[in-house]
Amino acid sequence: MHMVTDEHGNVIHGHHDHDGHGHTHTHEHAHEHSHGEGDAVEETRALVGYMADHNKHHAMELAELAGKLKELGKNEAAELLEKSVAEFDKGNRYLEAALAVLPGKKL
């Protein structure tokens, strides 16, 4: 993901694109920036929550592709995609655990 910064070096969060998997989709998210520790934690919570949701979307897409590959008789590739879905799920459990131990709004 390409990071864009403002004139002060602050990261500007807006959108990013995913290409190379048959289609492009853009995800928008926005939040205010400040320099307090509590605000930094809330910003991090928001980004981690966004990433977990984003990963869930990709895992669903990969599961659908695995199903299509099975229908085409491409079982080895389908099994590998299914394993990737399991890894997305595992990663999301870690993201959710991190959110659970951070102070702030709970999911």
Coordinates of N, CA and C in Angstrom, one line a residue:
M1 N 0.9 -1.2 0.0 CA 0.0 0.0 0.0 C 0.9 1.2 0.0
H2 N 0.6 2.2 -0.8 CA 1.4 3.4 -0.9 C 0.9 4.4 0.1
M3 N 1.8 4.9 0.9 CA 1.4 5.9 2.0 C 1.6 7.3 1.4
V4 N 0.6 8.1 1.6 CA 0.6 9.5 1.2 C 0.7 10.4 2.5
T5 N 1.6 11.4 2.5 CA 1.7 12.2 3.7 C 1.4 13.7 3.3
D6 N 1.0 14.4 4.4 CA 0.8 15.9 4.2 C 2.1 16.6 4.3
E7 N 2.1 17.9 4.3 CA 3.3 18.7 4.4 C 4.1 18.6 5.7
H8 N 3.4 18.0 6.8 CA 4.0 17.8 8.1 C 4.5 16.4 8.3
G9 N 4.3 15.6 7.3 CA 4.8 14.2 7.4 C 3.7 13.3 7.9
N10 N 2.5 13.8 8.2 CA 1.4 12.9 8.7 C 0.8 12.1 7.6
V11 N 0.6 10.8 8.0 CA 0.0 9.9 7.0 C -1.5 10.4 6.7
I12 N -1.8 10.5 5.4 CA -3.2 10.8 5.0 C -3.9 9.5 4.7
H13 N -4.9 9.2 5.4 CA -5.7 8.0 5.2 C -6.9 8.3 4.3
G14 N -7.0 7.6 3.2 CA -8.1 7.9 2.3 C -8.6 6.7 1.6
H15 N -7.8 6.2 0.7 CA -8.3 4.9 0.0 C -7.0 4.2 -0.5
H16 N -7.2 3.0 -0.8 CA -6.2 2.2 -1.5 C -6.9 1.2 -2.4
D17 N -6.2 0.9 -3.5 CA -6.8 0.0 -4.5 C -6.1 -1.3 -4.5
H18 N -6.8 -2.3 -4.9 CA -6.2 -3.7 -5.1 C -6.4 -4.0 -6.5
D19 N -5.3 -4.3 -7.2 CA -5.4 -4.7 -8.6 C -4.7 -6.0 -8.7
G20 N -5.0 -6.6 -9.9 CA -4.3 -7.9 -10.2 C -5.1 -9.1 -9.8
H21 N -6.3 -9.0 -9.3 CA -7.1 -10.2 -9.0 C -8.4 -10.1 -9.7
G22 N -8.4 -9.6 -11.0 CA -9.6 -9.6 -11.8 C -10.5 -8.4 -11.7
H23 N -10.4 -7.7 -10.6 CA -11.2 -6.5 -10.5 C -10.5 -5.5 -9.5
T24 N -11.0 -4.3 -9.5 CA -10.4 -3.3 -8.6 C -11.5 -2.9 -7.7
H25 N -11.2 -2.7 -6.4 CA -12.2 -2.1 -5.5 C -11.5 -1.2 -4.6
T26 N -12.1 -0.1 -4.2 CA -11.5 0.9 -3.4 C -12.3 1.0 -2.0
H27 N -11.5 1.1 -1.0 CA -12.1 1.2 0.4 C -11.8 2.6 0.9
E28 N -12.8 3.3 1.3 CA -12.7 4.6 1.9 C -12.8 4.5 3.4
H29 N -11.9 5.2 4.1 CA -12.1 5.4 5.5 C -11.5 6.7 5.9
A30 N -12.0 7.4 6.9 CA -11.5 8.7 7.3 C -11.7 8.8 8.8
H31 N -10.8 9.6 9.4 CA -10.8 9.9 10.8 C -9.9 11.1 11.0
E32 N -10.2 11.8 12.1 CA -9.4 13.0 12.4 C -8.1 12.6 13.0
H33 N -7.1 13.4 12.9 CA -5.8 13.2 13.5 C -5.6 14.2 14.6
S34 N -5.0 13.7 15.7 CA -4.5 14.6 16.7 C -3.3 13.9 17.3
H35 N -2.7 14.6 18.3 CA -1.4 14.0 18.7 C -1.5 13.5 20.2
G36 N -2.6 13.3 20.8 CA -2.7 12.8 22.1 C -2.6 11.3 22.1
E37 N -2.1 10.7 23.2 CA -2.0 9.2 23.3 C -3.3 8.5 23.1
G38 N -4.3 9.0 23.8 CA -5.7 8.4 23.7 C -6.2 8.5 22.3
D39 N -6.0 9.6 21.6 CA -6.4 9.7 20.2 C -5.6 8.7 19.3
A40 N -4.3 8.6 19.6 CA -3.5 7.6 18.8 C -4.0 6.2 19.0
V41 N -4.4 5.9 20.2 CA -4.9 4.5 20.4 C -6.2 4.3 19.7
E42 N -7.1 5.3 19.7 CA -8.4 5.3 19.0 C -8.2 5.2 17.5
E43 N -7.2 5.9 17.0 CA -6.9 5.8 15.6 C -6.4 4.4 15.2
T44 N -5.5 3.9 16.1 CA -5.0 2.5 15.8 C -6.1 1.5 15.9
R45 N -7.0 1.7 16.9 CA -8.2 0.8 17.0 C -9.0 0.8 15.7
A46 N -9.2 2.0 15.2 CA -10.0 2.2 14.0 C -9.4 1.5 12.8
L47 N -8.1 1.7 12.7 CA -7.3 1.1 11.6 C -7.3 -0.4 11.7
V48 N -7.1 -1.0 12.9 CA -7.0 -2.4 13.0 C -8.4 -3.0 12.8
G49 N -9.5 -2.3 13.2 CA -10.8 -2.8 13.0 C -11.1 -2.8 11.5
Y50 N -10.7 -1.7 10.8 CA -10.9 -1.6 9.4 C -10.2 -2.8 8.7
M51 N -8.9 -3.0 9.1 CA -8.1 -4.1 8.4 C -8.8 -5.5 8.6
A52 N -9.3 -5.7 9.8 CA -10.0 -7.0 10.1 C -11.2 -7.1 9.2
D53 N -12.0 -6.1 9.0 CA -13.1 -6.2 8.1 C -12.7 -6.4 6.7
H54 N -11.6 -5.7 6.3 CA -11.1 -5.7 5.0 C -10.6 -7.2 4.7
N55 N -9.9 -7.8 5.7 CA -9.5 -9.2 5.5 C -10.6 -10.1 5.4
K56 N -11.7 -9.9 6.1 CA -12.9 -10.8 6.0 C -13.4 -10.7 4.6
H57 N -13.5 -9.6 4.0 CA -14.0 -9.4 2.7 C -13.1 -10.2 1.7
H58 N -11.8 -10.1 1.8 CA -10.9 -10.9 1.0 C -11.0 -12.4 1.2
A59 N -11.2 -12.8 2.4 CA -11.3 -14.2 2.7 C -12.6 -14.8 2.0
M60 N -13.7 -14.0 2.1 CA -14.9 -14.4 1.4 C -14.7 -14.5 -0.1
E61 N -14.0 -13.6 -0.7 CA -13.7 -13.6 -2.1 C -12.8 -14.9 -2.5
L62 N -11.9 -15.2 -1.6 CA -11.0 -16.3 -1.9 C -11.8 -17.6 -1.7
A63 N -12.7 -17.7 -0.8 CA -13.5 -18.9 -0.6 C -14.4 -19.1 -1.8
E64 N -14.9 -18.0 -2.4 CA -15.7 -18.1 -3.6 C -14.9 -18.6 -4.8
L65 N -13.7 -18.1 -4.9 CA -12.8 -18.5 -5.9 C -12.4 -20.0 -5.8
A66 N -12.2 -20.4 -4.5 CA -11.9 -21.9 -4.3 C -13.0 -22.7 -4.8
G67 N -14.3 -22.3 -4.5 CA -15.4 -23.1 -5.0 C -15.5 -23.2 -6.5
K68 N -15.2 -22.1 -7.1 CA -15.2 -22.1 -8.6 C -14.1 -23.0 -9.1
L69 N -12.9 -23.0 -8.5 CA -11.8 -23.9 -8.9 C -12.2 -25.3 -8.7
K70 N -12.9 -25.6 -7.6 CA -13.4 -27.0 -7.4 C -14.3 -27.5 -8.5
E71 N -15.2 -26.6 -8.9 CA -16.2 -26.9 -10.0 C -15.4 -27.1 -11.3
L72 N -14.3 -26.5 -11.5 CA -13.5 -26.7 -12.7 C -12.5 -27.9 -12.6
G73 N -12.6 -28.6 -11.5 CA -11.7 -29.7 -11.3 C -10.3 -29.4 -10.9
K74 N -10.1 -28.1 -10.5 CA -8.7 -27.7 -10.1 C -8.6 -27.8 -8.6
N75 N -8.7 -29.0 -8.1 CA -8.7 -29.3 -6.6 C -7.5 -28.8 -5.9
E76 N -6.3 -29.0 -6.4 CA -5.1 -28.6 -5.7 C -5.1 -27.1 -5.5
A77 N -5.4 -26.4 -6.5 CA -5.4 -24.9 -6.3 C -6.5 -24.5 -5.4
A78 N -7.7 -25.2 -5.5 CA -8.8 -24.9 -4.6 C -8.4 -25.1 -3.1
E79 N -7.7 -26.2 -2.9 CA -7.3 -26.5 -1.5 C -6.3 -25.5 -1.0
L80 N -5.4 -25.0 -1.8 CA -4.5 -23.9 -1.4 C -5.2 -22.6 -1.1
L81 N -6.2 -22.3 -1.9 CA -7.0 -21.1 -1.6 C -7.7 -21.3 -0.3
E82 N -8.3 -22.5 0.0 CA -9.0 -22.7 1.2 C -8.0 -22.6 2.4
K83 N -6.8 -23.0 2.3 CA -5.8 -22.8 3.3 C -5.5 -21.3 3.5
S84 N -5.5 -20.6 2.5 CA -5.2 -19.1 2.6 C -6.4 -18.5 3.4
V85 N -7.6 -19.0 3.1 CA -8.8 -18.4 3.9 C -8.6 -18.7 5.4
A86 N -8.1 -19.9 5.7 CA -7.9 -20.3 7.1 C -6.9 -19.4 7.7
E87 N -5.8 -19.0 7.0 CA -4.8 -18.1 7.5 C -5.4 -16.7 7.7
F88 N -6.2 -16.2 6.8 CA -6.9 -14.9 7.0 C -7.7 -15.0 8.3
D89 N -8.4 -16.1 8.5 CA -9.2 -16.2 9.7 C -8.4 -16.2 10.9
K90 N -7.2 -16.9 10.9 CA -6.3 -16.9 12.0 C -5.8 -15.5 12.3
G91 N -5.4 -14.8 11.3 CA -4.9 -13.5 11.4 C -5.9 -12.6 12.0
N92 N -7.1 -12.7 11.6 CA -8.2 -11.9 12.1 C -8.5 -12.1 13.6
R93 N -8.3 -13.4 14.0 CA -8.5 -13.7 15.4 C -7.4 -12.9 16.3
Y94 N -6.2 -12.8 15.7 CA -5.2 -12.0 16.4 C -5.5 -10.5 16.4
L95 N -6.0 -10.0 15.3 CA -6.4 -8.6 15.2 C -7.6 -8.3 16.2
E96 N -8.5 -9.2 16.3 CA -9.6 -9.1 17.3 C -9.2 -9.2 18.7
A97 N -8.2 -10.0 19.0 CA -7.6 -10.1 20.3 C -6.9 -8.8 20.7
A98 N -6.2 -8.3 19.7 CA -5.5 -7.0 20.0 C -6.5 -5.9 20.3
L99 N -7.6 -5.9 19.5 CA -8.6 -4.9 19.8 C -9.2 -5.1 21.2
A100 N -9.4 -6.3 21.6 CA -10.0 -6.6 22.9 C -9.1 -6.1 24.1
V101 N -7.8 -6.0 23.9 CA -7.0 -5.6 25.0 C -6.7 -4.1 25.0
L102 N -7.0 -3.4 23.9 CA -6.8 -2.0 23.8 C -8.0 -1.2 24.5
P103 N -7.7 -0.1 25.1 CA -8.8 0.7 25.7 C -9.6 1.3 24.6
G104 N -10.8 1.6 24.9 CA -11.6 2.4 24.0 C -12.9 1.6 23.6
K105 N -13.6 2.0 22.6 CA -14.8 1.4 22.2 C -14.6 0.0 21.7
K106 N -15.4 -0.9 22.3 CA -15.4 -2.3 21.9 C -16.2 -2.5 20.7
L107 N -15.9 -3.6 19.9 CA -16.6 -3.9 18.7 C -18.0 -4.4 19.0

